Short mmCIF file of C-alpha atoms in Angstrom, two decimals:
data_model
loop_
_atom_site.label_atom_id
_atom_site.label_comp_id
_atom_site.label_asym_id
_atom_site.label_seq_id
_atom_site.Cartn_x
_atom_site.Cartn_y
_atom_site.Cartn_z
CA UNK A 1 -104.60 13.22 31.18
CA UNK A 2 -106.62 16.35 30.31
CA UNK A 3 -109.20 16.27 27.55
CA UNK A 4 -108.13 18.56 24.72
CA UNK A 5 -111.11 17.74 22.52
CA UNK A 6 -112.22 21.36 22.84
CA UNK A 7 -108.69 22.70 22.53
CA UNK A 8 -107.49 25.20 19.98
CA UNK A 9 -106.43 23.39 16.83
CA UNK A 10 -104.05 26.09 15.60
CA UNK A 11 -102.33 29.28 16.75
CA UNK A 12 -104.19 32.23 15.25
CA UNK A 13 -101.80 35.13 14.79
CA UNK A 14 -98.89 36.64 16.68
CA UNK A 15 -100.96 37.65 19.70
CA UNK A 16 -101.82 34.06 20.57
CA UNK A 17 -98.20 33.05 19.96
CA UNK A 18 -97.04 35.71 22.45
CA UNK A 19 -99.57 34.44 25.00
CA UNK A 20 -98.36 30.85 24.47
CA UNK A 21 -94.75 31.87 25.07
CA UNK A 22 -95.73 34.00 28.08
CA UNK A 23 -97.42 31.04 29.74
CA UNK A 24 -94.39 28.86 28.91
CA UNK A 25 -91.96 31.39 30.39
CA UNK A 26 -93.87 32.70 33.39
CA UNK A 27 -96.30 29.99 34.57
CA UNK A 28 -94.60 27.02 36.29
CA UNK A 29 -97.42 24.56 35.59
CA UNK A 30 -97.19 25.23 31.84
CA UNK A 31 -93.42 25.80 31.84
CA UNK A 32 -92.63 22.24 32.94
CA UNK A 33 -94.56 20.87 29.96
CA UNK A 34 -92.82 23.30 27.62
CA UNK A 35 -89.33 22.55 28.97
CA UNK A 36 -89.77 18.86 28.24
CA UNK A 37 -91.45 19.14 24.83
CA UNK A 38 -90.89 22.56 23.24
CA UNK A 39 -87.65 22.87 21.28
CA UNK A 40 -86.35 26.35 20.32
CA UNK A 41 -85.93 24.99 16.78
CA UNK A 42 -89.68 24.41 16.65
CA UNK A 43 -89.90 28.13 15.88
CA UNK A 44 -89.22 29.20 12.30
CA UNK A 45 -85.90 31.06 12.34
CA UNK A 46 -86.78 33.08 9.26
CA UNK A 47 -90.01 34.52 10.71
CA UNK A 48 -89.89 33.76 14.46
CA UNK A 49 -86.25 34.40 15.34
CA UNK A 50 -87.19 36.49 18.39
CA UNK A 51 -89.37 33.66 19.77
CA UNK A 52 -86.60 31.11 19.16
CA UNK A 53 -83.98 33.13 21.05
CA UNK A 54 -86.22 34.13 23.96
CA UNK A 55 -87.40 30.56 24.51
CA UNK A 56 -83.82 29.26 24.23
CA UNK A 57 -82.72 31.51 27.12
CA UNK A 58 -85.90 30.85 29.13
CA UNK A 59 -85.58 27.07 28.81
CA UNK A 60 -81.95 27.12 29.97
CA UNK A 61 -82.86 29.31 32.96
CA UNK A 62 -85.77 27.09 34.00
CA UNK A 63 -83.61 23.98 33.64
CA UNK A 64 -80.80 25.49 35.71
CA UNK A 65 -82.71 27.34 38.44
CA UNK A 66 -86.28 25.96 38.33
CA UNK A 67 -87.95 29.36 38.40
CA UNK A 68 -89.18 32.22 36.21
CA UNK A 69 -86.28 34.12 34.57
CA UNK A 70 -86.10 37.85 35.51
CA UNK A 71 -87.18 40.22 32.76
CA UNK A 72 -83.89 42.15 32.67
CA UNK A 73 -81.91 38.91 32.47
CA UNK A 74 -84.01 37.62 29.58
CA UNK A 75 -83.61 40.91 27.67
CA UNK A 76 -79.85 41.16 28.03
CA UNK A 77 -79.09 37.46 27.43
CA UNK A 78 -81.29 37.34 24.34
CA UNK A 79 -79.38 40.24 22.78
CA UNK A 80 -76.09 38.59 23.74
CA UNK A 81 -77.05 35.34 22.00
CA UNK A 82 -78.08 37.25 18.89
CA UNK A 83 -74.60 38.83 18.75
CA UNK A 84 -73.01 35.40 19.10
CA UNK A 85 -75.13 34.04 16.25
CA UNK A 86 -74.12 36.90 13.97
CA UNK A 87 -77.33 38.90 14.19
CA UNK A 88 -75.73 42.28 14.94
CA UNK A 89 -78.26 44.61 13.30
CA UNK A 90 -80.23 46.71 15.83
CA UNK A 91 -83.55 45.60 14.37
CA UNK A 92 -83.02 42.06 15.71
CA UNK A 93 -82.01 43.32 19.16
CA UNK A 94 -85.02 45.58 19.36
CA UNK A 95 -87.26 42.69 18.29
CA UNK A 96 -86.28 40.42 21.21
CA UNK A 97 -86.52 43.33 23.68
CA UNK A 98 -90.06 44.10 22.53
CA UNK A 99 -91.05 40.42 22.76
CA UNK A 100 -89.68 40.10 26.31
CA UNK A 101 -91.48 43.30 27.35
CA UNK A 102 -94.72 41.99 25.81
CA UNK A 103 -94.39 38.72 27.72
CA UNK A 104 -93.98 40.48 31.06
CA UNK A 105 -96.62 43.11 30.29
CA UNK A 106 -99.40 40.52 30.26
CA UNK A 107 -101.28 40.75 33.56
CA UNK A 108 -103.64 37.78 33.82
CA UNK A 109 -101.89 34.46 33.26
CA UNK A 110 -103.82 32.50 35.87
CA UNK A 111 -105.71 30.24 33.47
CA UNK A 112 -103.21 27.38 33.19
CA UNK A 113 -105.63 25.25 31.17
CA UNK A 114 -105.75 27.97 28.51
CA UNK A 115 -101.95 28.09 28.49
CA UNK A 116 -101.79 24.34 27.90
CA UNK A 117 -104.34 24.61 25.11
CA UNK A 118 -102.19 27.27 23.42
CA UNK A 119 -99.18 24.99 23.73
CA UNK A 120 -101.21 22.10 22.35
CA UNK A 121 -102.30 24.25 19.38
CA UNK A 122 -98.69 25.24 18.64
CA UNK A 123 -97.63 21.58 18.78
CA UNK A 124 -100.47 20.73 16.44
CA UNK A 125 -99.15 23.27 13.90
CA UNK A 126 -95.64 21.80 14.15
CA UNK A 127 -96.90 18.23 13.82
CA UNK A 128 -98.84 19.00 10.65
CA UNK A 129 -95.76 20.65 9.09
CA UNK A 130 -93.59 17.66 10.00
CA UNK A 131 -96.24 15.25 8.73
CA UNK A 132 -96.25 17.03 5.36
CA UNK A 133 -92.45 16.89 5.19
CA UNK A 134 -92.42 13.18 6.06
CA UNK A 135 -95.00 12.41 3.37
CA UNK A 136 -92.67 13.89 0.75
CA UNK A 137 -89.73 11.66 1.72
CA UNK A 138 -88.95 8.62 -0.48
CA UNK A 139 -89.11 6.17 2.45
CA UNK A 140 -90.91 2.94 3.29
CA UNK A 141 -94.36 3.64 4.71
CA UNK A 142 -93.63 1.50 7.79
CA UNK A 143 -90.69 3.76 8.62
CA UNK A 144 -92.87 6.83 8.12
CA UNK A 145 -95.65 5.47 10.37
CA UNK A 146 -93.17 4.77 13.17
CA UNK A 147 -91.59 8.21 12.77
CA UNK A 148 -95.01 9.88 12.87
CA UNK A 149 -95.85 8.01 16.07
CA UNK A 150 -92.60 9.15 17.71
CA UNK A 151 -93.16 12.78 16.78
CA UNK A 152 -96.75 12.62 17.95
CA UNK A 153 -95.56 11.40 21.37
CA UNK A 154 -93.05 14.27 21.59
CA UNK A 155 -95.54 16.93 20.60
CA UNK A 156 -98.11 16.10 23.26
CA UNK A 157 -99.34 17.87 26.37
CA UNK A 158 -100.17 15.45 29.18
CA UNK A 159 -100.16 15.56 32.93
CA UNK A 160 -98.99 13.06 35.53
CA UNK A 161 -102.18 11.71 37.02
CA UNK A 162 -102.47 12.45 40.73
CA UNK A 163 -104.45 10.12 42.96
CA UNK A 164 -105.20 10.81 46.61
CA UNK A 165 -105.68 7.30 48.03
CA UNK A 166 -107.59 8.69 51.01
CA UNK A 167 -110.09 10.70 48.98
CA UNK A 168 -113.25 8.60 49.19
CA UNK A 169 -115.61 11.20 47.71
CA UNK A 170 -116.08 8.82 44.82
CA UNK A 171 -116.10 5.30 46.22
CA UNK A 172 -113.26 3.32 44.60
CA UNK A 173 -113.70 0.10 42.67
CA UNK A 174 -110.74 -2.24 42.47
CA UNK A 175 -110.21 -4.43 39.41
CA UNK A 176 -110.77 -8.13 39.80
CA UNK A 177 -108.41 -10.66 38.33
CA UNK A 178 -109.83 -12.71 35.48
CA UNK A 179 -108.84 -16.40 35.62
CA UNK A 180 -107.25 -17.69 32.44
CA UNK A 181 -108.40 -21.24 33.20
CA UNK A 182 -104.79 -22.45 33.14
CA UNK A 183 -104.87 -23.23 36.85
CA UNK A 184 -101.18 -23.34 37.69
CA UNK A 185 -100.58 -20.02 35.88
CA UNK A 186 -103.50 -18.38 37.70
CA UNK A 187 -102.08 -19.70 40.97
CA UNK A 188 -98.78 -17.88 40.40
CA UNK A 189 -100.57 -14.73 39.25
CA UNK A 190 -102.77 -14.59 42.32
CA UNK A 191 -106.00 -15.37 40.51
CA UNK A 192 -105.53 -14.44 36.86
CA UNK A 193 -105.02 -11.43 34.61
CA UNK A 194 -105.51 -7.76 35.39
CA UNK A 195 -106.31 -5.14 32.73
CA UNK A 196 -103.37 -3.04 31.53
CA UNK A 197 -100.64 -5.21 33.05
CA UNK A 198 -97.63 -6.47 31.10
CA UNK A 199 -96.31 -9.94 31.89
CA UNK A 200 -93.02 -11.42 30.76
CA UNK A 201 -92.56 -15.13 30.01
CA UNK A 202 -89.04 -16.57 29.72
CA UNK A 203 -88.07 -20.02 28.58
CA UNK A 204 -85.35 -22.01 26.81
CA UNK A 205 -85.32 -22.35 23.04
CA UNK A 206 -87.77 -25.12 22.18
CA UNK A 207 -88.61 -25.47 25.87
CA UNK A 208 -92.30 -24.63 25.89
CA UNK A 209 -92.65 -20.82 25.75
CA UNK A 210 -94.97 -20.91 22.76
CA UNK A 211 -96.72 -24.01 24.06
CA UNK A 212 -97.61 -22.27 27.35
CA UNK A 213 -98.63 -19.04 25.62
CA UNK A 214 -100.95 -21.03 23.30
CA UNK A 215 -102.35 -23.03 26.21
CA UNK A 216 -103.27 -19.81 28.06
CA UNK A 217 -104.74 -18.35 24.87
CA UNK A 218 -106.86 -21.43 24.18
CA UNK A 219 -108.12 -21.46 27.74
CA UNK A 220 -109.16 -17.80 27.54
CA UNK A 221 -110.88 -18.41 24.19
CA UNK A 222 -112.80 -21.29 25.78
CA UNK A 223 -114.13 -18.74 28.29
CA UNK A 224 -115.04 -16.47 25.37
CA UNK A 225 -112.39 -13.86 26.00
CA UNK A 226 -110.73 -12.32 22.94
CA UNK A 227 -107.03 -13.01 22.39
CA UNK A 228 -104.74 -11.49 19.75
CA UNK A 229 -101.62 -13.63 19.22
CA UNK A 230 -98.75 -12.00 17.27
CA UNK A 231 -96.32 -14.71 16.15
CA UNK A 232 -92.94 -13.32 15.05
CA UNK A 233 -91.12 -16.63 14.70
CA UNK A 234 -93.37 -19.43 13.47
CA UNK A 235 -95.98 -19.06 10.72
CA UNK A 236 -99.55 -19.07 11.97
CA UNK A 237 -100.35 -22.12 9.82
CA UNK A 238 -97.65 -24.07 11.69
CA UNK A 239 -99.23 -23.14 15.00
CA UNK A 240 -102.76 -24.23 14.03
CA UNK A 241 -102.21 -28.00 14.60
CA UNK A 242 -100.73 -27.26 18.04
CA UNK A 243 -103.67 -25.02 18.90
CA UNK A 244 -106.20 -27.68 17.89
CA UNK A 245 -104.31 -30.40 19.77
CA UNK A 246 -104.14 -28.27 22.91
CA UNK A 247 -107.76 -27.08 22.82
CA UNK A 248 -109.35 -30.44 22.01
CA UNK A 249 -106.82 -32.53 24.00
CA UNK A 250 -106.16 -34.65 20.93
CA UNK A 251 -102.76 -36.23 20.40
CA UNK A 252 -100.69 -34.34 17.85
CA UNK A 253 -99.80 -37.68 16.24
CA UNK A 254 -103.42 -37.86 15.09
CA UNK A 255 -103.22 -34.43 13.45
CA UNK A 256 -99.74 -33.77 12.07
CA UNK A 257 -99.09 -34.89 8.51
CA UNK A 258 -102.74 -35.76 7.90
CA UNK A 259 -105.53 -34.23 5.90
CA UNK A 260 -108.86 -33.66 7.61
CA UNK A 261 -110.32 -36.77 5.95
CA UNK A 262 -107.37 -38.89 7.07
CA UNK A 263 -108.00 -38.18 10.77
CA UNK A 264 -110.05 -40.66 12.73
CA UNK A 265 -113.67 -39.69 13.31
CA UNK A 266 -113.30 -39.40 17.09
CA UNK A 267 -110.48 -36.86 16.78
CA UNK A 268 -112.39 -34.89 14.15
CA UNK A 269 -115.48 -34.75 16.34
CA UNK A 270 -113.54 -33.53 19.39
CA UNK A 271 -111.74 -30.88 17.33
CA UNK A 272 -114.99 -29.65 15.78
CA UNK A 273 -116.70 -29.36 19.18
CA UNK A 274 -113.87 -27.36 20.72
CA UNK A 275 -113.33 -25.25 17.60
CA UNK A 276 -117.00 -24.24 17.54
CA UNK A 277 -116.78 -23.15 21.17
CA UNK A 278 -113.70 -21.00 20.62
CA UNK A 279 -114.21 -19.76 17.05
CA UNK A 280 -113.59 -15.99 16.54
CA UNK A 281 -112.08 -15.57 20.01
CA UNK A 282 -108.43 -16.33 19.16
CA UNK A 283 -106.64 -14.64 16.27
CA UNK A 284 -103.19 -15.82 15.16
CA UNK A 285 -101.49 -12.87 13.50
CA UNK A 286 -98.68 -14.06 11.23
CA UNK A 287 -95.66 -11.75 11.47
CA UNK A 288 -93.10 -14.53 10.95
CA UNK A 289 -91.56 -12.85 7.90
CA UNK A 290 -92.42 -9.21 8.48
CA UNK A 291 -93.56 -6.78 11.16
CA UNK A 292 -91.08 -4.26 12.52
CA UNK A 293 -92.98 -1.81 14.71
CA UNK A 294 -95.07 -1.50 17.84
CA UNK A 295 -97.32 0.91 15.91
CA UNK A 296 -98.90 -1.88 13.85
CA UNK A 297 -99.74 -3.73 17.06
CA UNK A 298 -101.33 -0.58 18.45
CA UNK A 299 -103.30 -0.06 15.23
CA UNK A 300 -104.64 -3.61 15.26
CA UNK A 301 -105.72 -3.41 18.91
CA UNK A 302 -107.44 -0.08 18.27
CA UNK A 303 -109.35 -1.67 15.38
CA UNK A 304 -110.47 -4.61 17.55
CA UNK A 305 -111.64 -2.25 20.29
CA UNK A 306 -113.64 -0.19 17.79
CA UNK A 307 -115.29 -3.42 16.59
CA UNK A 308 -116.39 -4.15 20.15
CA UNK A 309 -113.91 -7.03 20.48
CA UNK A 310 -111.45 -5.68 23.01
CA UNK A 311 -108.80 -8.33 23.73
CA UNK A 312 -108.42 -9.75 27.20
CA UNK A 313 -104.84 -10.69 26.25
CA UNK A 314 -102.34 -9.76 23.54
CA UNK A 315 -99.42 -12.17 23.09
CA UNK A 316 -96.11 -11.17 21.47
CA UNK A 317 -94.22 -14.36 20.62
CA UNK A 318 -91.43 -13.63 20.72
CA UNK A 319 -90.06 -10.11 21.14
CA UNK A 320 -86.51 -10.56 19.82
CA UNK A 321 -87.29 -11.07 16.08
CA UNK A 322 -89.40 -7.90 16.25
CA UNK A 323 -86.50 -5.97 17.79
CA UNK A 324 -84.01 -7.28 15.22
CA UNK A 325 -86.27 -6.09 12.38
CA UNK A 326 -86.67 -2.72 14.07
CA UNK A 327 -82.88 -2.24 14.11
CA UNK A 328 -82.66 -3.25 10.45
CA UNK A 329 -84.68 -0.22 9.41
CA UNK A 330 -82.72 2.54 7.71
CA UNK A 331 -83.17 5.08 10.50
CA UNK A 332 -82.04 2.67 13.25
CA UNK A 333 -79.03 0.90 11.79
CA UNK A 334 -76.25 0.76 14.31
CA UNK A 335 -78.58 1.14 17.30
CA UNK A 336 -77.80 -1.28 20.14
CA UNK A 337 -80.49 -3.98 19.93
CA UNK A 338 -80.52 -4.39 23.70
CA UNK A 339 -81.35 -0.73 24.21
CA UNK A 340 -84.02 -0.94 21.54
CA UNK A 341 -85.51 -3.94 23.36
CA UNK A 342 -85.91 -1.80 26.46
CA UNK A 343 -87.50 1.00 24.43
CA UNK A 344 -89.90 -1.49 22.81
CA UNK A 345 -90.92 -2.83 26.22
CA UNK A 346 -91.61 0.71 27.46
CA UNK A 347 -93.82 1.29 24.39
CA UNK A 348 -95.66 -1.98 25.04
CA UNK A 349 -96.28 -1.06 28.68
CA UNK A 350 -97.57 2.35 27.61
CA UNK A 351 -99.86 0.67 25.07
CA UNK A 352 -101.19 -1.69 27.74
CA UNK A 353 -101.89 1.25 30.03
CA UNK A 354 -103.60 3.32 27.32
CA UNK A 355 -105.83 0.50 26.07
CA UNK A 356 -106.48 -1.37 29.31
CA UNK A 357 -105.34 -4.59 27.63
CA UNK A 358 -103.10 -7.20 29.25
CA UNK A 359 -99.91 -8.15 27.34
CA UNK A 360 -97.90 -11.36 27.55
CA UNK A 361 -94.41 -10.82 26.07
CA UNK A 362 -92.37 -13.95 25.35
CA UNK A 363 -88.56 -13.90 25.50
CA UNK A 364 -85.73 -16.41 25.88
CA UNK A 365 -83.85 -17.51 28.95
CA UNK A 366 -80.17 -16.68 29.26
CA UNK A 367 -77.91 -19.25 27.59
CA UNK A 368 -75.99 -19.56 30.87
CA UNK A 369 -79.13 -20.73 32.67
CA UNK A 370 -80.24 -23.06 29.87
CA UNK A 371 -76.92 -24.92 30.12
CA UNK A 372 -77.55 -25.78 33.77
CA UNK A 373 -79.25 -28.98 34.90
CA UNK A 374 -83.06 -29.22 35.08
CA UNK A 375 -82.73 -29.28 38.86
CA UNK A 376 -81.56 -25.70 38.84
CA UNK A 377 -84.48 -23.31 39.14
CA UNK A 378 -84.51 -20.41 36.69
CA UNK A 379 -85.34 -16.96 37.98
CA UNK A 380 -87.42 -14.17 36.51
CA UNK A 381 -84.28 -12.05 35.92
CA UNK A 382 -82.53 -14.74 33.80
CA UNK A 383 -83.43 -13.24 30.41
CA UNK A 384 -81.31 -13.46 27.27
CA UNK A 385 -79.82 -10.57 25.29
CA UNK A 386 -80.66 -7.92 27.88
CA UNK A 387 -80.53 -8.92 31.53
CA UNK A 388 -82.67 -5.96 32.49
CA UNK A 389 -85.68 -7.17 30.45
CA UNK A 390 -87.60 -8.41 33.49
CA UNK A 391 -86.60 -5.54 35.77
CA UNK A 392 -88.83 -3.19 33.79
CA UNK A 393 -91.88 -5.46 34.13
CA UNK A 394 -94.21 -5.79 37.10
CA UNK A 395 -94.43 -9.55 36.57
CA UNK A 396 -92.19 -12.04 34.80
CA UNK A 397 -92.11 -15.84 34.84
CA UNK A 398 -89.47 -18.36 33.80
CA UNK A 399 -89.83 -21.91 32.49
CA UNK A 400 -86.89 -24.12 33.43
CA UNK A 401 -85.13 -26.67 31.27
CA UNK A 402 -87.13 -29.92 31.16
CA UNK A 403 -85.65 -33.27 32.13
CA UNK A 404 -85.92 -36.27 29.75
CA UNK A 405 -89.46 -36.97 31.01
CA UNK A 406 -90.64 -33.39 30.49
CA UNK A 407 -90.65 -32.29 34.15
CA UNK A 408 -89.59 -28.69 34.70
CA UNK A 409 -90.04 -25.66 36.92
CA UNK A 410 -92.27 -22.65 36.32
CA UNK A 411 -90.97 -19.97 38.65
CA UNK A 412 -93.05 -16.97 39.68
CA UNK A 413 -92.16 -13.31 39.45
CA UNK A 414 -90.77 -10.66 41.74
CA UNK A 415 -93.03 -8.66 44.04
CA UNK A 416 -95.67 -11.35 44.42
CA UNK A 417 -97.45 -11.84 47.73
CA UNK A 418 -98.75 -15.26 46.81
CA UNK A 419 -97.92 -18.23 48.98
CA UNK A 420 -97.05 -20.19 45.83
CA UNK A 421 -93.87 -18.94 44.16
CA UNK A 422 -93.20 -21.82 41.80
CA UNK A 423 -94.79 -25.00 40.51
CA UNK A 424 -93.47 -28.17 38.96
CA UNK A 425 -95.00 -29.02 35.61
CA UNK A 426 -94.75 -31.75 33.01
CA UNK A 427 -94.34 -30.61 29.42
CA UNK A 428 -96.58 -32.91 27.40
CA UNK A 429 -95.48 -32.32 23.82
CA UNK A 430 -97.86 -34.92 22.44
CA UNK A 431 -100.89 -32.95 23.64
CA UNK A 432 -99.23 -29.52 23.37
CA UNK A 433 -99.81 -28.46 26.95
CA UNK A 434 -98.24 -28.29 30.37
CA UNK A 435 -99.69 -30.46 33.13
CA UNK A 436 -99.41 -29.72 36.83
CA UNK A 437 -98.14 -32.53 39.01
CA UNK A 438 -99.02 -33.16 42.62
CA UNK A 439 -96.29 -35.75 43.07
CA UNK A 440 -93.53 -35.23 45.60
CA UNK A 441 -90.67 -34.95 43.12
CA UNK A 442 -86.96 -34.66 43.79
CA UNK A 443 -84.08 -34.26 41.37
CA UNK A 444 -81.76 -37.25 41.18
CA UNK A 445 -78.39 -35.82 40.15
CA UNK A 446 -77.06 -39.23 39.12
CA UNK A 447 -79.97 -39.89 36.77
CA UNK A 448 -80.35 -36.19 35.78
CA UNK A 449 -84.12 -36.35 36.08
CA UNK A 450 -86.94 -35.68 38.51
CA UNK A 451 -88.24 -38.81 40.22
CA UNK A 452 -90.65 -39.77 42.99
CA UNK A 453 -88.94 -39.89 46.35
CA UNK A 454 -89.48 -43.65 46.52
CA UNK A 455 -87.69 -44.18 43.20
CA UNK A 456 -84.44 -42.47 44.15
CA UNK A 457 -81.38 -44.67 43.80
CA UNK A 458 -83.16 -47.55 42.12
CA UNK A 459 -81.04 -47.38 38.98
CA UNK A 460 -78.66 -50.34 39.10
CA UNK A 461 -75.07 -49.44 39.94
CA UNK A 462 -75.83 -45.78 40.64
CA UNK A 463 -75.48 -44.15 44.07
CA UNK A 464 -78.72 -42.18 43.70
CA UNK A 465 -77.52 -38.87 45.15
CA UNK A 466 -80.55 -36.64 45.79
CA UNK A 467 -81.05 -32.91 45.84
CA UNK A 468 -84.56 -31.80 46.91
CA UNK A 469 -86.21 -30.14 43.92
CA UNK A 470 -87.35 -27.17 45.95
CA UNK A 471 -84.01 -26.70 47.63
CA UNK A 472 -81.92 -25.52 44.70
CA UNK A 473 -81.89 -21.75 44.73
CA UNK A 474 -80.24 -19.73 42.01
CA UNK A 475 -77.02 -18.05 43.04
CA UNK A 476 -76.59 -14.30 42.39
CA UNK A 477 -75.69 -13.58 38.76
CA UNK A 478 -72.03 -13.76 37.90
CA UNK A 479 -70.71 -10.19 37.85
CA UNK A 480 -68.56 -11.04 34.81
CA UNK A 481 -71.28 -12.73 32.79
CA UNK A 482 -72.38 -11.19 29.51
CA UNK A 483 -76.08 -11.19 30.41
CA UNK A 484 -75.50 -9.58 33.80
CA UNK A 485 -73.32 -6.85 32.30
CA UNK A 486 -75.95 -6.20 29.64
CA UNK A 487 -78.63 -5.92 32.31
CA UNK A 488 -76.68 -3.41 34.37
CA UNK A 489 -75.95 -1.42 31.22
CA UNK A 490 -79.64 -1.38 30.38
CA UNK A 491 -80.52 -0.06 33.84
CA UNK A 492 -77.91 2.68 33.65
CA UNK A 493 -78.80 3.76 30.12
#
């Protein structure tokens, strides 16, 4: 993306405006930016009617033919459009002819960077006018902030970054994965987290999504990496006992329902030791009853970066309450929540890329998958509400339904080259963490639980039918299922 720090901040007079339009009409490198971002209605019809009409014709010609419109075509079509709009006085016709002639009379339009700076300056003028208009509207400030962010994204001049992988003039450095310390998760990730990546985490309701996200966060904090944890479902105060139990490996029965003085001294000592080690590295951000925009997340991350506390990980737990609140806003009522979920994920991925921060986005498994037995492995594409959720992410993981003893699958993502694609875990609710198991487990269909191979069929009176735990593969999604249809719709939208 080019640096416009030294760019023009405003268009100074008609001459610069003519030059801006000339670059937009005649220079392909600038024109493609203008076609995408510059709207004919961005010109003031009362004072810039000629610019509005000429750009309207030019934009249509570029879109249709992909090349510079001929001067004679632009002159004649501009006059024709004026007639159609009711501007039949000769003064208007002469105005567009003069503007077209001025555009094509300019000789040196080789400085594309200057053309982009002119376009940037014009967008800056428009943005300031729109910002003033928005400030005068009787709307909630959250709505205004989100609207400002959207308009800022539209009125921007940026380039697609080009990288020649064989250009070794500057010797490349490749990012190294940072281990989270949660070994089984690092194993599936191929070593740990990478900056700027967005990871999805699916799981059943009450099946350990938050527990795993907190376990990863605590482990990173232990290694003195900053973590920002946005909780959109449970209040932060409700999560604190689970965090302390997980970090200090103290049974939750020794914490819940007790005051600090009522805890036994051993538990207090362990909690204090682990809390001191992790203090100031994990922030729980309570959005359980409010929070309806990605912009506030972006603002908080920016603040942390400016304080020199750039997060290693940002957790959004979970994404659906945020999306529901976004649709409840006055300017988005009636918008399909599934489509808004996809838009929110695109914004999160852009934010991760811009800040170089890794995101972990928590979402629910499809109800169809949750209803299946624990022996059935979930897949990374089995998301609820919008089946295409995971397709837009580079990495996504799914926690399976746990059996009565807490054993369940954690299945790895698409496009992974790791030898390990899934692991079997035990959800230990008492200590608020998942534990890896090295046992050779199989799923006993009769008992509906995972057991050691030697224990199969030992239940009295039961045949002990066995299905190998690693042999149950998920069948292709049902073409008639609601989640599958939603996913296809999301991809086509």
